[in-house]
Amino acid sequence: MAKPRSQYVCQDCGAVAAKWAGRCEACGAWNSLVEESVQSAPGGLAGGGRGAGKIRFVDLESESQPRPRLVCGIAEFDRVTGGGMVPGSAVLVAGDPGIGKSTLLLQVAARLAAAGGQSKSAAHGAACAYISGEESIDQVRLRARRMGLAKAPVQLASATSVRDMVASLDKPGGPAVVIVDSVQTLYIDSLESAPGTVSQVRAAAQELIRLAKKRGFCLLLVGHVTKEGLIAGPKVLEHMVDTVLTFEGDRGYHFRILRAVKNRFGPTDEIGVFEMTDEGLQEVANPSALFLAERRGNIAGAAVFAGLEGTRPLLVEIQALVSTSPQATPRRAVVGWDSGRLAMVLAVLEARCGLALAGQEVYLNVAGGLRIGEPAADLAVAAALVSAATGQEVPEETVIFGEIGLSGEIRPVSQVELRLKEAEKLGFSRAWIAPRRKQGPGKAGGKAGPVGGPGLVIEEIAHLQDLVARLAAPGDLPQKRSGRVQQAY
Ligand code: TYD
Ligand code: MG
């Protein structure tokens, strides 16, 4: 018998090395190599592998109708999956431990099972299995009872062995949806490494995904995210599954955001917003109202940004604080936005508008704990900063959006109408926006048609200086170089 060989697998990136090293050569992570024994592939637990088959080629067009997507009825979840889950697909739901993944998926399971029970149709009977590797059956039951879901006909099991799962699921007439919580607890007995290691996670997921494709059930895998923000058992899982949903949120707040970061069957920029309550997660149909709920009227240093998450507009308040610093290097702290982007906006304010903030401490916060990635937030951030520096409030009921270029020009953003509509719906009366795109040859998208209803006064801001002029009386500003404003090119 051949001597069993060892190899060293990086637990962060999955790279394999022949020798142990303190640092992974592929991803540079320290102390991430773990010894695992080399084995040939676990050899088709599903009982395949008999003789070599031939590939059968088929046409792109199918004669039979594709099976309908599985819609659970939780609108926020269905939208993120691209209009329901596709039979035979694998979905990874990733998030920090304790963020609410099990809660969400138990609710999804209950809704699917209840709907299946009602329709009584074999084709649509979304029998739903929930396999927990982390909690005992009693714990899951207790949770279900607290959330008022105990009556839902979910098939519940507590298991961690992939071999057992395959044995019970690899037969016709099985459930339409299988939820496995979590992939880090799974193990395949033919592998020596511990559950949660790269080889176990990869092999277990592979085995279940293969079965999902074969039997046509939709597989929902829960994956915990490590401290570094990687999906543990790392990136290897991301490209094996069809859809990756991340569930995120600040533990200090009640709301949670489900985000599609990869979706083979739908758009990837959709978000679903939920609120964690005593009875589980509630859908938030109007997130703007939630994020603006804590707003305390008009104060200096606050501006409302009309943003966009996926196809959906989202209004959030951006708060800034500017104060003189006792330190040589003043502090800059950002929550919910990119600190590099803040540095850029500050530099443009200084260079193009003569607003001297170099000696000041600057704090920026996106209220509600949301994280914004859109450059369209630049103008609202600048407004909050200027307002904080001058003490002059942004006029009441004003929404702001626009991207700032390095010369101080305000650049157009997408989906202007959608943002304005949302602002109007929430009772805003004024919008400071980037100049709208003129349609012309070579320019993509962007309708320049009439926007906003009668209730909204729209003011286009072409240059950052226009914004500064609106928020500061002359002499109000901490000026740079005897107040001379540098000319923009
Ligand atoms: P859980 O779904 O167990 O998180 P995960 O599976 O992502 O690790 O959620 C755990 C947290 O959610 C826990 O801190 C308690 C809270 N929670 C509620 O506030 N209300 C509820 O109804 C439930 C079930 C959980
Ligand atoms: Mg859990």
Short mmCIF file of N, CA and C and ligand atoms in Angstrom, two decimals, residues 96-103 130 132 134-135 143 181-182 222 224, ligand 2:
data_model
loop_
_atom_site.label_atom_id
_atom_site.label_comp_id
_atom_site.label_asym_id
_atom_site.label_seq_id
_atom_site.Cartn_x
_atom_site.Cartn_y
_atom_site.Cartn_z
N ASP A 96 -22.08 36.71 9.05
CA ASP A 96 -21.45 36.56 10.36
C ASP A 96 -22.26 35.61 11.22
N PRO A 97 -21.59 34.90 12.13
CA PRO A 97 -22.35 34.08 13.06
C PRO A 97 -23.29 34.98 13.87
N GLY A 98 -24.51 34.52 14.05
CA GLY A 98 -25.45 35.26 14.89
C GLY A 98 -26.19 36.39 14.20
N ILE A 99 -26.02 36.51 12.90
CA ILE A 99 -26.65 37.63 12.21
C ILE A 99 -28.11 37.32 11.89
N GLY A 100 -28.44 36.03 11.81
CA GLY A 100 -29.85 35.67 11.58
C GLY A 100 -30.07 34.75 10.39
N LYS A 101 -29.02 34.04 9.96
CA LYS A 101 -29.15 33.18 8.79
C LYS A 101 -30.12 32.02 9.06
N SER A 102 -29.95 31.39 10.21
CA SER A 102 -30.83 30.25 10.53
C SER A 102 -32.27 30.72 10.66
N THR A 103 -32.44 31.88 11.26
CA THR A 103 -33.79 32.43 11.43
C THR A 103 -34.43 32.67 10.07
N TYR A 130 -35.22 20.80 6.25
CA TYR A 130 -34.29 21.67 6.95
C TYR A 130 -33.37 20.80 7.78
N SER A 132 -30.25 20.65 10.17
CA SER A 132 -29.40 21.49 11.00
C SER A 132 -28.23 20.68 11.53
N GLU A 134 -25.99 22.36 13.41
CA GLU A 134 -25.52 23.17 14.53
C GLU A 134 -26.43 23.06 15.74
N GLU A 135 -27.73 22.94 15.46
CA GLU A 135 -28.67 22.92 16.56
C GLU A 135 -29.35 21.56 16.62
N ARG A 143 -37.22 27.41 18.48
CA ARG A 143 -37.13 28.63 17.69
C ARG A 143 -38.38 28.79 16.81
N ASP A 181 -27.71 23.70 7.28
CA ASP A 181 -27.22 24.74 8.18
C ASP A 181 -26.22 24.12 9.15
N SER A 182 -24.97 24.30 9.07
CA SER A 182 -24.25 25.07 8.09
C SER A 182 -23.22 24.19 7.41
N VAL A 222 -25.91 27.19 4.26
CA VAL A 222 -25.53 28.31 5.12
C VAL A 222 -24.02 28.28 5.30
N HIS A 224 -20.81 30.32 7.33
CA HIS A 224 -20.38 31.42 8.22
C HIS A 224 -19.21 32.15 7.59
MG MG B 2 -27.32 29.50 12.71
#
